[in-house]
Amino acid sequence: TPLVELRQVGKVYSLGERSITALQAVSLRIFSGEFVAIWGPSGSGKSTLCNLIGMLDVPSSGTVQILGQDVTMLSDGKRSDIRNKTIGFVFQSFNLIPVLSALENVMLPLQIAKIPTMQAKQLAKERLAEVGLAEHESQRPAKLSGGQQQRVAIARALVANPSLVIADEPTANLDSENAIKVIETMRELSQRNGTTFIFSTHDHRLLERVERQLQMCDGQIIEDRIAEPTESCR
Ligand code: ADP
Ligand code: ADP
């Protein structure tokens, strides 16, 4: 079974009298362990696609299946149950809690899931070590670089062992050196632990070492490939 399967997915936003077609007839399958980039210019539908795969939103047409289950017709409550068990999120602006240390930020999802503190601490330490930040565990986010903050956020997204991590423009607020480091960190985690990562970016320079690239243009996947990117969206 594919981890994610979209069939003929469309998404239309309405803004008063106007409507905007953000996605058109998108079909795709993503299997467990894949490392996938969604690449395309601003406005091409990357965020919308991430939100649909992440069950944060529902399509206007077509179906979204997660591990073989059609999630488009579920109640909001049922959908968030599945989302919490299956998916970790990484955001453009890190979304760390400023008054908590790096370690406490990573522990948070486990504490919400009522995992005992000692165990949560141990698991969070392991994740921080995996993203190369063991020695920064007691620091607050403001003391860390943007790249380090994003790696804390990656550790947090992974701590509850999701099948899938979705990162919508995770490098948009980083310089290119930190951006590459963040992508490399995800790639290593994907290889080591078999976690599936899907990230979006408008920066084709980040695609060099990404095995699968979904290129978007005007709400469609115009190419799904395992190769070098082409230069422009046409
Ligand atoms: P990207 O992530 O590639 O920048 P988006 O998925 O954010 O693309 O946007 C795709 C299109 O849908 C754009 O035209 C955008 O303006 C529009 N759009 C995105 N979100 C909304 C929304 N909540 N309401 C109305 N239009 C939206
Ligand atoms: P991105 O390019 O990363 O998708 P945007 O700046 O396009 O970011 O969008 C930021 C937020 O605003 C998103 O939640 C998106 O859904 C929403 N949005 C984007 N375009 C529109 C729009 N035309 N009208 C209303 N909301 C929008």
Tab-separated table of C-alpha atoms and ligand atoms in Angstrom:
chain	number	residue	atom	x	y	z
A	1	THR	CA	0.000	0.000	0.000
A	2	PRO	CA	1.281	3.513	-0.730
A	3	LEU	CA	1.730	5.676	2.348
A	4	VAL	CA	0.038	8.519	0.477
A	5	GLU	CA	-2.156	8.288	-2.588
A	6	LEU	CA	-3.902	11.199	-4.265
A	7	ARG	CA	-6.373	10.563	-7.051
A	8	GLN	CA	-7.438	13.406	-9.308
A	9	VAL	CA	-7.234	15.924	-6.512
A	10	GLY	CA	-8.471	19.434	-7.107
A	11	LYS	CA	-8.548	22.393	-4.743
A	12	VAL	CA	-10.463	25.577	-5.331
A	13	TYR	CA	-10.407	28.489	-2.905
A	14	SER	CA	-13.204	30.980	-3.064
A	15	LEU	CA	-12.568	34.592	-2.277
A	16	GLY	CA	-15.945	36.283	-2.267
A	17	GLU	CA	-17.155	36.076	-5.843
A	18	ARG	CA	-13.834	34.980	-7.244
A	19	SER	CA	-12.431	31.518	-7.081
A	20	ILE	CA	-8.843	30.389	-7.397
A	21	THR	CA	-7.922	26.951	-8.634
A	22	ALA	CA	-4.878	26.039	-6.541
A	23	LEU	CA	-4.647	22.381	-7.639
A	24	GLN	CA	-5.958	20.586	-10.703
A	25	ALA	CA	-6.268	16.828	-11.180
A	26	VAL	CA	-3.223	15.927	-9.110
A	27	SER	CA	-2.569	12.204	-8.818
A	28	LEU	CA	0.419	10.721	-7.065
A	29	ARG	CA	1.639	7.894	-4.886
A	30	ILE	CA	4.322	8.133	-2.250
A	31	PHE	CA	5.729	5.004	-0.655
A	32	SER	CA	7.207	4.499	2.775
A	33	GLY	CA	10.842	5.600	3.042
A	34	GLU	CA	10.804	7.989	0.116
A	35	PHE	CA	12.531	11.382	0.316
A	36	VAL	CA	10.458	13.735	-1.804
A	37	ALA	CA	10.772	17.387	-2.804
A	38	ILE	CA	7.814	19.377	-4.071
A	39	TRP	CA	9.411	22.058	-6.165
A	40	GLY	CA	8.005	25.032	-8.061
A	41	PRO	CA	7.562	28.785	-8.050
A	42	SER	CA	5.537	30.726	-5.514
A	43	GLY	CA	1.822	30.256	-6.135
A	44	SER	CA	2.218	26.933	-7.956
A	45	GLY	CA	0.302	25.024	-5.262
A	46	LYS	CA	3.047	23.556	-3.065
A	47	SER	CA	1.526	24.638	0.257
A	48	THR	CA	-1.910	23.518	-0.810
A	49	LEU	CA	-0.537	20.099	-1.740
A	50	CYS	CA	1.357	19.829	1.567
A	51	ASN	CA	-1.784	20.782	3.484
A	52	LEU	CA	-3.850	18.127	1.695
A	53	ILE	CA	-1.272	15.369	2.161
A	54	GLY	CA	-0.948	16.445	5.801
A	55	MET	CA	-4.731	16.268	6.320
A	56	LEU	CA	-4.761	19.911	7.388
A	57	ASP	CA	-7.269	20.630	4.639
A	58	VAL	CA	-9.617	18.663	2.397
A	59	PRO	CA	-9.758	18.651	-1.395
A	60	SER	CA	-12.574	20.168	-3.445
A	61	SER	CA	-12.552	17.083	-5.663
A	62	GLY	CA	-10.771	13.751	-5.821
A	63	THR	CA	-9.530	11.637	-2.926
A	64	VAL	CA	-6.621	11.547	-0.503
A	65	GLN	CA	-5.686	8.175	0.947
A	66	ILE	CA	-3.288	7.706	3.823
A	67	LEU	CA	-2.115	4.105	4.283
A	68	GLY	CA	-4.994	2.943	2.122
A	69	GLN	CA	-7.664	4.833	3.998
A	70	ASP	CA	-9.687	7.536	2.257
A	71	VAL	CA	-9.434	10.471	4.655
A	72	THR	CA	-11.463	12.950	2.640
A	73	MET	CA	-14.841	11.988	4.053
A	74	LEU	CA	-13.852	11.646	7.698
A	75	SER	CA	-15.020	13.934	10.479
A	76	ASP	CA	-12.539	16.585	11.602
A	77	GLY	CA	-12.003	14.696	14.862
A	78	LYS	CA	-11.218	11.392	13.182
A	79	ARG	CA	-8.948	13.139	10.715
A	80	SER	CA	-6.940	14.797	13.470
A	81	ASP	CA	-6.601	11.451	15.292
A	82	ILE	CA	-5.045	9.907	12.211
A	83	ARG	CA	-2.933	13.000	11.609
A	84	ASN	CA	-1.543	13.013	15.151
A	85	LYS	CA	-0.577	9.345	14.933
A	86	THR	CA	0.858	9.421	11.436
A	87	ILE	CA	2.324	12.791	10.549
A	88	GLY	CA	4.927	15.188	11.932
A	89	PHE	CA	5.149	18.773	10.707
A	90	VAL	CA	8.013	21.187	10.171
A	91	PHE	CA	7.168	24.821	9.443
A	92	GLN	CA	8.811	27.658	7.580
A	93	SER	CA	9.090	29.762	10.738
A	94	PHE	CA	10.225	26.911	13.055
A	95	ASN	CA	7.334	27.460	15.522
A	96	LEU	CA	9.406	26.630	18.585
A	97	ILE	CA	8.205	27.791	21.975
A	98	PRO	CA	10.570	30.575	23.043
A	99	VAL	CA	10.403	30.024	26.804
A	100	LEU	CA	11.228	26.316	26.542
A	101	SER	CA	14.694	24.845	26.049
A	102	ALA	CA	15.543	22.885	22.914
A	103	LEU	CA	15.030	19.645	24.841
A	104	GLU	CA	11.689	20.755	26.291
A	105	ASN	CA	10.496	21.750	22.823
A	106	VAL	CA	11.306	18.285	21.500
A	107	MET	CA	9.631	16.639	24.512
A	108	LEU	CA	6.382	18.521	23.966
A	109	PRO	CA	4.587	16.104	21.595
A	110	LEU	CA	5.373	13.221	23.944
A	111	GLN	CA	4.077	15.103	26.947
A	112	ILE	CA	0.901	15.912	25.066
A	113	ALA	CA	0.636	12.172	24.372
A	114	LYS	CA	1.031	11.590	28.152
A	115	ILE	CA	4.348	9.742	27.914
A	116	PRO	CA	6.027	9.767	31.349
A	117	THR	CA	8.549	12.601	31.720
A	118	MET	CA	11.668	10.469	32.200
A	119	GLN	CA	10.923	8.449	29.096
A	120	ALA	CA	9.998	11.556	27.108
A	121	LYS	CA	13.277	13.158	28.114
A	122	GLN	CA	15.283	10.131	27.024
A	123	LEU	CA	13.559	9.928	23.618
A	124	ALA	CA	13.914	13.676	23.076
A	125	LYS	CA	17.636	13.521	23.889
A	126	GLU	CA	18.093	10.769	21.319
A	127	ARG	CA	16.344	12.851	18.653
A	128	LEU	CA	18.376	15.953	19.447
A	129	ALA	CA	21.551	13.886	19.164
A	130	GLU	CA	20.399	12.620	15.756
A	131	VAL	CA	20.100	16.179	14.446
A	132	GLY	CA	23.516	17.045	15.881
A	133	LEU	CA	22.341	19.235	18.752
A	134	ALA	CA	22.995	17.129	21.848
A	135	GLU	CA	25.222	19.822	23.331
A	136	HIS	CA	22.572	22.518	22.867
A	137	GLU	CA	19.725	20.799	24.694
A	138	SER	CA	19.382	23.332	27.479
A	139	GLN	CA	19.444	26.386	25.226
A	140	ARG	CA	16.375	28.388	24.345
A	141	PRO	CA	15.574	28.862	20.640
A	142	ALA	CA	16.727	32.500	20.593
A	143	LYS	CA	20.255	31.366	21.457
A	144	LEU	CA	20.396	29.083	18.434
A	145	SER	CA	20.958	29.902	14.759
A	146	GLY	CA	18.039	29.583	12.356
A	147	GLY	CA	19.445	26.328	11.012
A	148	GLN	CA	19.816	24.933	14.517
A	149	GLN	CA	16.270	26.001	15.386
A	150	GLN	CA	14.952	24.218	12.333
A	151	ARG	CA	16.869	21.075	13.308
A	152	VAL	CA	15.239	21.254	16.765
A	153	ALA	CA	11.903	21.469	14.951
A	154	ILE	CA	12.838	18.389	12.888
A	155	ALA	CA	13.706	16.498	16.077
A	156	ARG	CA	10.330	17.531	17.504
A	157	ALA	CA	8.498	16.417	14.357
A	158	LEU	CA	10.153	12.994	14.634
A	159	VAL	CA	9.945	12.354	18.342
A	160	ALA	CA	6.612	10.532	18.312
A	161	ASN	CA	7.753	8.279	15.450
A	162	PRO	CA	5.446	9.454	12.667
A	163	SER	CA	5.346	7.509	9.407
A	164	LEU	CA	5.619	10.747	7.501
A	165	VAL	CA	7.143	14.178	8.065
A	166	ILE	CA	5.868	17.114	6.009
A	167	ALA	CA	7.977	20.245	5.800
A	168	ASP	CA	6.426	23.174	3.907
A	169	GLU	CA	9.242	25.520	2.818
A	170	PRO	CA	11.464	24.534	5.760
A	171	THR	CA	14.398	26.537	4.415
A	172	ALA	CA	12.619	29.735	3.357
A	173	ASN	CA	13.999	31.659	6.338
A	174	LEU	CA	17.530	30.263	6.157
A	175	ASP	CA	20.689	31.261	4.331
A	176	SER	CA	21.868	28.764	1.746
A	177	GLU	CA	24.451	27.116	3.990
A	178	ASN	CA	21.895	26.432	6.730
A	179	ALA	CA	19.305	25.474	4.127
A	180	ILE	CA	21.550	22.758	2.728
A	181	LYS	CA	22.318	21.544	6.232
A	182	VAL	CA	18.632	21.251	7.088
A	183	ILE	CA	17.892	19.256	3.915
A	184	GLU	CA	20.914	17.041	4.533
A	185	THR	CA	19.733	16.411	8.100
A	186	MET	CA	16.345	15.248	6.821
A	187	ARG	CA	17.958	13.102	4.156
A	188	GLU	CA	20.219	11.374	6.679
A	189	LEU	CA	17.291	10.728	9.019
A	190	SER	CA	15.314	9.315	6.136
A	191	GLN	CA	18.146	6.964	5.215
A	192	ARG	CA	18.918	5.953	8.779
A	193	ASN	CA	15.394	5.521	10.149
A	194	GLY	CA	13.341	4.978	7.021
A	195	THR	CA	11.129	7.963	7.808
A	196	THR	CA	9.317	9.371	4.790
A	197	PHE	CA	9.952	13.076	4.239
A	198	ILE	CA	8.062	15.399	1.924
A	199	PHE	CA	9.338	18.955	1.745
A	200	SER	CA	8.468	21.892	-0.473
A	201	THR	CA	10.825	24.516	-1.813
A	202	HIS	CA	11.042	27.140	-4.536
A	203	ASP	CA	14.846	26.818	-4.545
A	204	HIS	CA	16.044	24.335	-7.170
A	205	ARG	CA	19.579	24.420	-5.737
A	206	LEU	CA	18.312	22.268	-2.876
A	207	LEU	CA	17.272	19.429	-5.159
A	208	GLU	CA	20.725	18.117	-5.946
A	209	ARG	CA	20.617	15.215	-3.541
A	210	VAL	CA	16.888	14.629	-3.446
A	211	GLU	CA	15.906	11.345	-4.996
A	212	ARG	CA	12.364	12.184	-6.027
A	213	GLN	CA	11.293	15.552	-7.305
A	214	LEU	CA	7.726	16.587	-7.994
A	215	GLN	CA	7.836	19.722	-10.096
A	216	MET	CA	4.766	21.944	-9.864
A	217	CYS	CA	3.494	24.654	-12.133
A	218	ASP	CA	0.070	26.329	-12.015
A	219	GLY	CA	-1.512	23.776	-9.709
A	220	GLN	CA	-0.284	20.683	-11.494
A	221	ILE	CA	2.588	18.266	-11.150
A	222	ILE	CA	4.335	18.787	-14.454
A	223	GLU	CA	7.115	16.335	-13.786
A	224	ASP	CA	7.699	13.492	-11.324
A	225	ARG	CA	11.267	12.399	-11.645
A	226	ILE	CA	14.383	10.928	-10.192
A	227	ALA	CA	17.007	13.045	-11.926
A	228	GLU	CA	18.454	16.501	-12.411
A	229	PRO	CA	16.022	19.427	-12.282
A	230	THR	CA	15.422	21.529	-15.355
A	231	GLU	CA	15.945	25.259	-15.154
A	232	SER	CA	12.490	26.758	-15.306
A	233	CYS	CA	8.837	26.083	-14.924
A	234	ARG	CA	7.390	25.797	-18.416
B	1	ADP	P1	2.813	27.839	-3.139
B	1	ADP	O1	2.935	27.128	-1.851
B	1	ADP	O2	3.454	27.118	-4.287
B	1	ADP	O3	3.261	29.260	-3.051
B	1	ADP	P2	-0.015	27.891	-2.601
B	1	ADP	O4	-0.515	26.512	-2.464
B	1	ADP	O5	0.238	28.680	-1.369
B	1	ADP	O6	1.275	27.876	-3.540
B	1	ADP	O7	-1.026	28.731	-3.510
B	1	ADP	C1	-1.562	28.271	-4.731
B	1	ADP	C2	-2.595	29.271	-5.203
B	1	ADP	O8	-3.702	29.260	-4.324
B	1	ADP	C3	-2.092	30.708	-5.217
B	1	ADP	O9	-2.734	31.361	-6.284
B	1	ADP	C4	-2.558	31.251	-3.879
B	1	ADP	O10	-2.713	32.657	-3.923
B	1	ADP	C5	-3.878	30.533	-3.705
B	1	ADP	N1	-4.209	30.299	-2.284
B	1	ADP	C6	-3.489	29.594	-1.395
B	1	ADP	N2	-4.095	29.539	-0.208
B	1	ADP	C7	-5.241	30.245	-0.365
B	1	ADP	C8	-6.315	30.575	0.516
B	1	ADP	N3	-6.351	30.162	1.781
B	1	ADP	N4	-7.314	31.319	0.022
B	1	ADP	C9	-7.299	31.741	-1.252
B	1	ADP	N5	-6.328	31.463	-2.126
B	1	ADP	C10	-5.311	30.732	-1.692
B	2	ADP	P1	3.537	30.050	0.588
B	2	ADP	O1	4.099	30.671	-0.670
B	2	ADP	O2	4.572	29.514	1.503
B	2	ADP	O3	2.374	29.167	0.341
B	2	ADP	P2	1.943	32.378	1.002
B	2	ADP	O4	2.577	33.643	1.469
B	2	ADP	O5	1.552	32.185	-0.426
B	2	ADP	O6	2.956	31.239	1.450
B	2	ADP	O7	0.679	32.037	1.877
B	2	ADP	C1	0.671	32.188	3.275
B	2	ADP	C2	-0.709	31.800	3.788
B	2	ADP	O8	-1.732	32.571	3.178
B	2	ADP	C3	-1.075	30.345	3.496
B	2	ADP	O9	-1.763	29.814	4.590
B	2	ADP	C4	-1.966	30.421	2.288
B	2	ADP	O10	-2.905	29.352	2.299
B	2	ADP	C5	-2.656	31.760	2.467
B	2	ADP	N1	-2.912	32.418	1.177
B	2	ADP	C6	-2.095	32.430	0.104
B	2	ADP	N2	-2.641	33.112	-0.903
B	2	ADP	C7	-3.839	33.576	-0.459
B	2	ADP	C8	-4.862	34.361	-1.025
B	2	ADP	N3	-4.814	34.796	-2.275
B	2	ADP	N4	-5.920	34.628	-0.265
B	2	ADP	C9	-5.996	34.178	0.978
B	2	ADP	N5	-5.068	33.423	1.570
B	2	ADP	C10	-3.998	33.126	0.880
